[in-house]
PDB file of C-alpha atoms in Angstrom:
ATOM      1  CA  UNK A   1     162.854 -25.232 106.080  1.00 45.00           C
ATOM      2  CA  UNK A   2     162.050 -21.922 103.868  1.00 46.00           C
ATOM      3  CA  UNK A   3     158.434 -22.082 105.085  1.00 56.00           C
ATOM      4  CA  UNK A   4     159.355 -21.472 108.695  1.00 54.00           C
ATOM      5  CA  UNK A   5     162.063 -19.187 107.805  1.00 52.00           C
ATOM      6  CA  UNK A   6     159.061 -17.519 106.248  1.00 69.00           C
ATOM      7  CA  UNK A   7     157.083 -17.079 108.931  1.00 70.00           C
ATOM      8  CA  UNK A   8     160.061 -16.288 111.186  1.00 77.00           C
ATOM      9  CA  UNK A   9     160.641 -13.131 109.196  1.00 87.00           C
ATOM     10  CA  UNK A  10     156.928 -12.311 109.136  1.00 89.00           C
ATOM     11  CA  UNK A  11     156.839 -12.364 112.651  1.00 88.00           C
ATOM     12  CA  UNK A  12     160.314 -10.000 113.026  1.00 91.00           C
ATOM     13  CA  UNK A  13     158.433  -7.729 110.328  1.00 93.00           C
ATOM     14  CA  UNK A  14     155.047  -7.564 112.595  1.00 94.00           C
ATOM     15  CA  UNK A  15     157.290  -7.222 116.109  1.00 93.00           C
ATOM     16  CA  UNK A  16     159.142  -3.955 114.535  1.00 94.00           C
ATOM     17  CA  UNK A  17     155.851  -2.292 113.422  1.00 94.00           C
ATOM     18  CA  UNK A  18     154.046  -3.142 116.561  1.00 94.00           C
ATOM     19  CA  UNK A  19     156.978  -1.214 118.222  1.00 94.00           C
ATOM     20  CA  UNK A  20     156.935   1.659 116.065  1.00 94.00           C
ATOM     21  CA  UNK A  21     153.145   2.004 115.800  1.00 92.00           C
ATOM     22  CA  UNK A  22     153.521   2.138 119.816  1.00 93.00           C
ATOM     23  CA  UNK A  23     156.089   4.999 119.749  1.00 94.00           C
ATOM     24  CA  UNK A  24     153.885   6.976 117.954  1.00 92.00           C
ATOM     25  CA  UNK A  25     151.322   9.049 120.216  1.00 89.00           C
ATOM     26  CA  UNK A  26     148.059   7.768 120.388  1.00 82.00           C
ATOM     27  CA  UNK A  27     145.744   9.466 117.532  1.00 78.00           C
ATOM     28  CA  UNK A  28     148.533  10.670 115.453  1.00 85.00           C
ATOM     29  CA  UNK A  29     148.710   9.509 111.644  1.00 86.00           C
ATOM     30  CA  UNK A  30     151.685   7.866 112.127  1.00 89.00           C
ATOM     31  CA  UNK A  31     150.824   5.713 114.637  1.00 88.00           C
ATOM     32  CA  UNK A  32     147.065   5.229 112.469  1.00 86.00           C
ATOM     33  CA  UNK A  33     149.661   4.649 109.572  1.00 88.00           C
ATOM     34  CA  UNK A  34     151.541   1.578 111.179  1.00 90.00           C
ATOM     35  CA  UNK A  35     148.202   0.074 112.259  1.00 89.00           C
ATOM     36  CA  UNK A  36     146.768  -0.261 108.889  1.00 87.00           C
ATOM     37  CA  UNK A  37     149.892  -1.430 107.399  1.00 90.00           C
ATOM     38  CA  UNK A  38     150.326  -4.154 110.199  1.00 91.00           C
ATOM     39  CA  UNK A  39     146.115  -5.185 109.547  1.00 89.00           C
ATOM     40  CA  UNK A  40     147.597  -5.175 105.479  1.00 89.00           C
ATOM     41  CA  UNK A  41     150.214  -7.379 106.575  1.00 91.00           C
ATOM     42  CA  UNK A  42     148.836 -10.473 108.755  1.00 90.00           C
ATOM     43  CA  UNK A  43     145.599 -10.234 106.115  1.00 88.00           C
ATOM     44  CA  UNK A  44     147.961 -10.334 102.660  1.00 88.00           C
ATOM     45  CA  UNK A  45     149.873 -13.610 104.582  1.00 88.00           C
ATOM     46  CA  UNK A  46     146.463 -15.774 105.426  1.00 88.00           C
ATOM     47  CA  UNK A  47     148.260 -17.062 108.590  1.00 90.00           C
ATOM     48  CA  UNK A  48     145.670 -15.769 110.830  1.00 89.00           C
ATOM     49  CA  UNK A  49     143.491 -18.284 112.569  1.00 88.00           C
ATOM     50  CA  UNK A  50     140.372 -19.218 110.000  1.00 89.00           C
ATOM     51  CA  UNK A  51     137.054 -21.027 111.463  1.00 86.00           C
ATOM     52  CA  UNK A  52     134.207 -21.777 109.116  1.00 87.00           C
ATOM     53  CA  UNK A  53     131.720 -20.291 111.237  1.00 85.00           C
ATOM     54  CA  UNK A  54     128.809 -17.447 110.601  1.00 84.00           C
ATOM     55  CA  UNK A  55     129.995 -14.698 112.622  1.00 83.00           C
ATOM     56  CA  UNK A  56     133.906 -15.293 112.385  1.00 87.00           C
ATOM     57  CA  UNK A  57     134.335 -11.829 110.203  1.00 85.00           C
ATOM     58  CA  UNK A  58     132.591  -9.824 113.148  1.00 84.00           C
ATOM     59  CA  UNK A  59     135.064 -11.617 115.499  1.00 85.00           C
ATOM     60  CA  UNK A  60     137.993 -10.237 113.178  1.00 88.00           C
ATOM     61  CA  UNK A  61     136.726  -7.163 113.217  1.00 85.00           C
ATOM     62  CA  UNK A  62     136.261  -7.218 116.943  1.00 83.00           C
ATOM     63  CA  UNK A  63     139.798  -8.179 116.528  1.00 87.00           C
ATOM     64  CA  UNK A  64     141.021  -5.687 114.514  1.00 88.00           C
ATOM     65  CA  UNK A  65     139.321  -2.577 116.921  1.00 84.00           C
ATOM     66  CA  UNK A  66     141.042  -4.761 119.690  1.00 83.00           C
ATOM     67  CA  UNK A  67     144.302  -4.416 118.499  1.00 87.00           C
ATOM     68  CA  UNK A  68     143.775  -0.996 116.809  1.00 85.00           C
ATOM     69  CA  UNK A  69     142.907   0.686 120.601  1.00 82.00           C
ATOM     70  CA  UNK A  70     145.490  -1.635 122.436  1.00 83.00           C
ATOM     71  CA  UNK A  71     149.099  -2.220 120.683  1.00 88.00           C
ATOM     72  CA  UNK A  72     150.644  -2.024 123.739  1.00 87.00           C
ATOM     73  CA  UNK A  73     149.212  -4.742 125.402  1.00 83.00           C
ATOM     74  CA  UNK A  74     151.746  -6.609 122.835  1.00 85.00           C
ATOM     75  CA  UNK A  75     154.579  -8.273 124.712  1.00 84.00           C
ATOM     76  CA  UNK A  76     157.160  -9.398 122.814  1.00 85.00           C
ATOM     77  CA  UNK A  77     158.541 -11.586 125.216  1.00 82.00           C
ATOM     78  CA  UNK A  78     155.714 -13.895 125.284  1.00 80.00           C
ATOM     79  CA  UNK A  79     154.735 -15.235 121.947  1.00 82.00           C
ATOM     80  CA  UNK A  80     154.777 -13.904 118.659  1.00 89.00           C
ATOM     81  CA  UNK A  81     152.394 -11.127 117.023  1.00 92.00           C
ATOM     82  CA  UNK A  82     150.469 -13.590 114.902  1.00 90.00           C
ATOM     83  CA  UNK A  83     149.896 -16.163 118.060  1.00 88.00           C
ATOM     84  CA  UNK A  84     148.662 -12.883 119.957  1.00 88.00           C
ATOM     85  CA  UNK A  85     146.560 -12.310 117.219  1.00 90.00           C
ATOM     86  CA  UNK A  86     144.952 -15.903 117.023  1.00 88.00           C
ATOM     87  CA  UNK A  87     144.222 -15.938 120.703  1.00 86.00           C
ATOM     88  CA  UNK A  88     142.561 -12.735 120.663  1.00 86.00           C
ATOM     89  CA  UNK A  89     140.690 -13.890 117.654  1.00 86.00           C
ATOM     90  CA  UNK A  90     139.664 -17.413 118.856  1.00 86.00           C
ATOM     91  CA  UNK A  91     138.715 -15.285 122.635  1.00 84.00           C
ATOM     92  CA  UNK A  92     136.199 -13.457 120.732  1.00 83.00           C
ATOM     93  CA  UNK A  93     134.751 -16.428 118.679  1.00 84.00           C
ATOM     94  CA  UNK A  94     134.342 -18.278 121.900  1.00 81.00           C
ATOM     95  CA  UNK A  95     132.542 -15.279 123.179  1.00 78.00           C
ATOM     96  CA  UNK A  96     130.384 -15.249 120.082  1.00 77.00           C
ATOM     97  CA  UNK A  97     129.617 -18.991 120.248  1.00 79.00           C
ATOM     98  CA  UNK A  98     128.336 -18.307 124.272  1.00 74.00           C
ATOM     99  CA  UNK A  99     126.053 -15.390 122.892  1.00 72.00           C
ATOM    100  CA  UNK A 100     124.662 -17.253 120.032  1.00 72.00           C
ATOM    101  CA  UNK A 101     123.771 -20.070 122.523  1.00 70.00           C
ATOM    102  CA  UNK A 102     122.683 -17.722 125.045  1.00 66.00           C
ATOM    103  CA  UNK A 103     120.290 -16.053 122.359  1.00 64.00           C
ATOM    104  CA  UNK A 104     118.739 -19.714 121.101  1.00 65.00           C
ATOM    105  CA  UNK A 105     118.203 -20.713 125.037  1.00 63.00           C
ATOM    106  CA  UNK A 106     116.097 -17.059 125.235  1.00 58.00           C
ATOM    107  CA  UNK A 107     115.153 -15.531 122.451  1.00 53.00           C
ATOM    108  CA  UNK A 108     111.316 -16.005 120.615  1.00 51.00           C
ATOM    109  CA  UNK A 109     112.411 -15.464 117.315  1.00 49.00           C
ATOM    110  CA  UNK A 110     110.802 -12.962 115.461  1.00 48.00           C
ATOM    111  CA  UNK A 111     109.519 -13.772 111.958  1.00 45.00           C
ATOM    112  CA  UNK A 112     111.416 -13.364 109.008  1.00 42.00           C
ATOM    113  CA  UNK A 113     108.255 -11.796 107.379  1.00 41.00           C
ATOM    114  CA  UNK A 114     107.944  -9.347 110.026  1.00 46.00           C
ATOM    115  CA  UNK A 115     112.304  -8.464 110.157  1.00 44.00           C
ATOM    116  CA  UNK A 116     112.319  -8.534 106.494  1.00 45.00           C
ATOM    117  CA  UNK A 117     108.793  -5.546 106.135  1.00 45.00           C
ATOM    118  CA  UNK A 118     110.763  -3.681 108.439  1.00 45.00           C
ATOM    119  CA  UNK A 119     114.255  -3.665 106.763  1.00 44.00           C
ATOM    120  CA  UNK A 120     113.785  -3.984 103.288  1.00 44.00           C
ATOM    121  CA  UNK A 121     113.955   0.104 103.192  1.00 43.00           C
ATOM    122  CA  UNK A 122     117.539  -0.013 104.310  1.00 44.00           C
ATOM    123  CA  UNK A 123     119.081  -3.315 103.403  1.00 43.00           C
ATOM    124  CA  UNK A 124     121.075  -2.163 100.359  1.00 43.00           C
ATOM    125  CA  UNK A 125     122.897   0.800 102.930  1.00 44.00           C
ATOM    126  CA  UNK A 126     126.424  -0.656 102.754  1.00 42.00           C
ATOM    127  CA  UNK A 127     129.182   0.986 100.603  1.00 40.00           C
ATOM    128  CA  UNK A 128     129.222  -0.675  97.138  1.00 36.00           C
ATOM    129  CA  UNK A 129     131.840  -3.507  97.036  1.00 34.00           C
ATOM    130  CA  UNK A 130     132.966  -2.877  93.371  1.00 38.00           C
ATOM    131  CA  UNK A 131     135.103   0.309  94.605  1.00 39.00           C
ATOM    132  CA  UNK A 132     137.976  -1.458  96.385  1.00 48.00           C
ATOM    133  CA  UNK A 133     140.440   1.663  97.585  1.00 59.00           C
ATOM    134  CA  UNK A 134     137.028   3.595  99.393  1.00 66.00           C
ATOM    135  CA  UNK A 135     136.113  -0.014 100.989  1.00 71.00           C
ATOM    136  CA  UNK A 136     140.014  -0.337 101.698  1.00 69.00           C
ATOM    137  CA  UNK A 137     140.263   3.232 103.144  1.00 76.00           C
ATOM    138  CA  UNK A 138     136.431   2.996 104.940  1.00 81.00           C
ATOM    139  CA  UNK A 139     137.583  -0.129 106.880  1.00 78.00           C
ATOM    140  CA  UNK A 140     140.741   1.346 108.441  1.00 77.00           C
ATOM    141  CA  UNK A 141     138.881   4.766 109.151  1.00 84.00           C
ATOM    142  CA  UNK A 142     135.962   3.002 110.870  1.00 84.00           C
ATOM    143  CA  UNK A 143     138.967   0.793 112.769  1.00 79.00           C
ATOM    144  CA  UNK A 144     141.037   3.281 113.764  1.00 78.00           C
ATOM    145  CA  UNK A 145     137.927   5.947 114.658  1.00 81.00           C
ATOM    146  CA  UNK A 146     140.594   8.931 114.800  1.00 78.00           C
ATOM    147  CA  UNK A 147     138.330  11.274 115.775  1.00 81.00           C
ATOM    148  CA  UNK A 148     136.148   9.014 118.557  1.00 84.00           C
ATOM    149  CA  UNK A 149     133.253   9.838 116.852  1.00 90.00           C
ATOM    150  CA  UNK A 150     131.890   6.514 115.766  1.00 91.00           C
ATOM    151  CA  UNK A 151     132.900   4.543 119.046  1.00 86.00           C
ATOM    152  CA  UNK A 152     130.850   7.872 120.992  1.00 90.00           C
ATOM    153  CA  UNK A 153     127.997   8.257 118.727  1.00 92.00           C
ATOM    154  CA  UNK A 154     125.379   4.713 119.725  1.00 93.00           C
ATOM    155  CA  UNK A 155     122.111   4.199 120.080  1.00 93.00           C
ATOM    156  CA  UNK A 156     120.411   6.091 123.328  1.00 92.00           C
ATOM    157  CA  UNK A 157     120.279   3.560 126.363  1.00 91.00           C
ATOM    158  CA  UNK A 158     122.992   1.033 124.178  1.00 89.00           C
ATOM    159  CA  UNK A 159     126.391   2.361 124.636  1.00 87.00           C
ATOM    160  CA  UNK A 160     126.974  -1.144 122.953  1.00 86.00           C
ATOM    161  CA  UNK A 161     125.338  -0.541 119.919  1.00 90.00           C
ATOM    162  CA  UNK A 162     127.830   2.392 118.467  1.00 91.00           C
ATOM    163  CA  UNK A 163     128.125   4.095 114.815  1.00 93.00           C
ATOM    164  CA  UNK A 164     131.554   1.875 114.424  1.00 89.00           C
ATOM    165  CA  UNK A 165     130.159  -1.667 115.177  1.00 87.00           C
ATOM    166  CA  UNK A 166     127.282  -0.918 112.839  1.00 92.00           C
ATOM    167  CA  UNK A 167     129.388   0.418 109.998  1.00 89.00           C
ATOM    168  CA  UNK A 168     131.722  -2.156 110.413  1.00 84.00           C
ATOM    169  CA  UNK A 169     128.964  -4.439 110.633  1.00 83.00           C
ATOM    170  CA  UNK A 170     127.649  -3.484 107.483  1.00 84.00           C
ATOM    171  CA  UNK A 171     130.478  -3.074 104.912  1.00 78.00           C
ATOM    172  CA  UNK A 172     130.936  -5.956 103.134  1.00 69.00           C
ATOM    173  CA  UNK A 173     130.781  -9.039 103.509  1.00 66.00           C
ATOM    174  CA  UNK A 174     127.479  -7.472 105.308  1.00 75.00           C
ATOM    175  CA  UNK A 175     125.960  -8.834 108.754  1.00 81.00           C
ATOM    176  CA  UNK A 176     122.090  -8.945 107.865  1.00 86.00           C
ATOM    177  CA  UNK A 177     119.886  -6.383 110.293  1.00 91.00           C
ATOM    178  CA  UNK A 178     118.548  -9.435 111.278  1.00 89.00           C
ATOM    179  CA  UNK A 179     121.496 -10.691 112.992  1.00 86.00           C
ATOM    180  CA  UNK A 180     122.516  -7.747 114.080  1.00 89.00           C
ATOM    181  CA  UNK A 181     118.891  -7.291 116.263  1.00 91.00           C
ATOM    182  CA  UNK A 182     119.334 -10.821 117.576  1.00 88.00           C
ATOM    183  CA  UNK A 183     123.136 -10.176 118.341  1.00 84.00           C
ATOM    184  CA  UNK A 184     122.054  -7.277 120.462  1.00 87.00           C
ATOM    185  CA  UNK A 185     118.303  -8.333 121.873  1.00 90.00           C
ATOM    186  CA  UNK A 186     117.051  -4.690 119.132  1.00 92.00           C
ATOM    187  CA  UNK A 187     113.964  -4.314 118.278  1.00 93.00           C
ATOM    188  CA  UNK A 188     114.237  -4.886 113.935  1.00 91.00           C
ATOM    189  CA  UNK A 189     114.082  -1.185 113.499  1.00 93.00           C
ATOM    190  CA  UNK A 190     116.080   0.488 115.932  1.00 94.00           C
ATOM    191  CA  UNK A 191     119.717  -0.583 114.439  1.00 94.00           C
ATOM    192  CA  UNK A 192     118.644   0.267 110.413  1.00 94.00           C
ATOM    193  CA  UNK A 193     116.887   3.351 111.442  1.00 94.00           C
ATOM    194  CA  UNK A 194     120.053   4.459 114.302  1.00 95.00           C
ATOM    195  CA  UNK A 195     122.045   3.613 111.112  1.00 94.00           C
ATOM    196  CA  UNK A 196     120.424   6.168 108.638  1.00 93.00           C
ATOM    197  CA  UNK A 197     120.140   8.411 110.535  1.00 94.00           C
ATOM    198  CA  UNK A 198     124.009   8.797 112.426  1.00 94.00           C
ATOM    199  CA  UNK A 199     126.059   6.228 110.189  1.00 93.00           C
ATOM    200  CA  UNK A 200     125.134   7.647 106.520  1.00 90.00           C
ATOM    201  CA  UNK A 201     125.815  10.751 107.250  1.00 91.00           C
ATOM    202  CA  UNK A 202     129.285   9.968 108.454  1.00 91.00           C
ATOM    203  CA  UNK A 203     129.927   7.679 105.658  1.00 88.00           C
ATOM    204  CA  UNK A 204     129.198  10.306 103.253  1.00 86.00           C
ATOM    205  CA  UNK A 205     131.237  12.935 104.753  1.00 87.00           C
ATOM    206  CA  UNK A 206     133.803  10.621 105.047  1.00 85.00           C
ATOM    207  CA  UNK A 207     133.690   9.734 101.354  1.00 79.00           C
ATOM    208  CA  UNK A 208     133.829  13.098 100.585  1.00 82.00           C
ATOM    209  CA  UNK A 209     136.647  14.039 102.436  1.00 81.00           C
ATOM    210  CA  UNK A 210     138.162  11.727 100.593  1.00 74.00           C
ATOM    211  CA  UNK A 211     137.950  12.655  96.865  1.00 73.00           C
ATOM    212  CA  UNK A 212     134.611  10.499  96.366  1.00 65.00           C
ATOM    213  CA  UNK A 213     131.199  11.122  95.825  1.00 54.00           C
ATOM    214  CA  UNK A 214     129.289   7.739  95.994  1.00 50.00           C
ATOM    215  CA  UNK A 215     129.024   5.352  99.136  1.00 48.00           C
ATOM    216  CA  UNK A 216     126.579   4.197 101.691  1.00 45.00           C
ATOM    217  CA  UNK A 217     123.445   4.483  99.288  1.00 40.00           C
TER     218      UNK A 217
END
């Protein structure tokens, strides 16, 4: 009975937070703060759908990206916030499953040696894992993309491979470069080189603005 009551309270809290977030202008600080609070409350609750798959974290990041850009899509009359987020996450997991099946059917795998030789110089680029505050702030910055700079900066001819996607993929837990190359059907050096050229300077500028001096080595 207590558990049901707790879930009910959580749903009410989340519905209230979503309504608050939607009441603020799209790129306002208050809206970003409310969206970040929702992410924290949901993740802390541990009640979001879980699945033991290698692409779960990527699907989760995409779910949060979608939510932070489209909180108005949630309809409180149809289901709870958690149920809606669960459904969004399950759809993205299904997308990954379908994409992986397609890749396996079509792609001739590159040798792991070739991938290792190409990427070993940039394999250690993501934010350090021993400083949680900057990591959490970096996640929130990349998720909400306040200036729409990360989402609009992309690999030439590939608007689907953006700074936003790559930064989120490379924050801990890191998606290996070879997985990213396979997922987006890219030459093995394209994503890490773009990351070094376009994403790292943005990460470092963000760190400096936040008062940190070490990020993205």
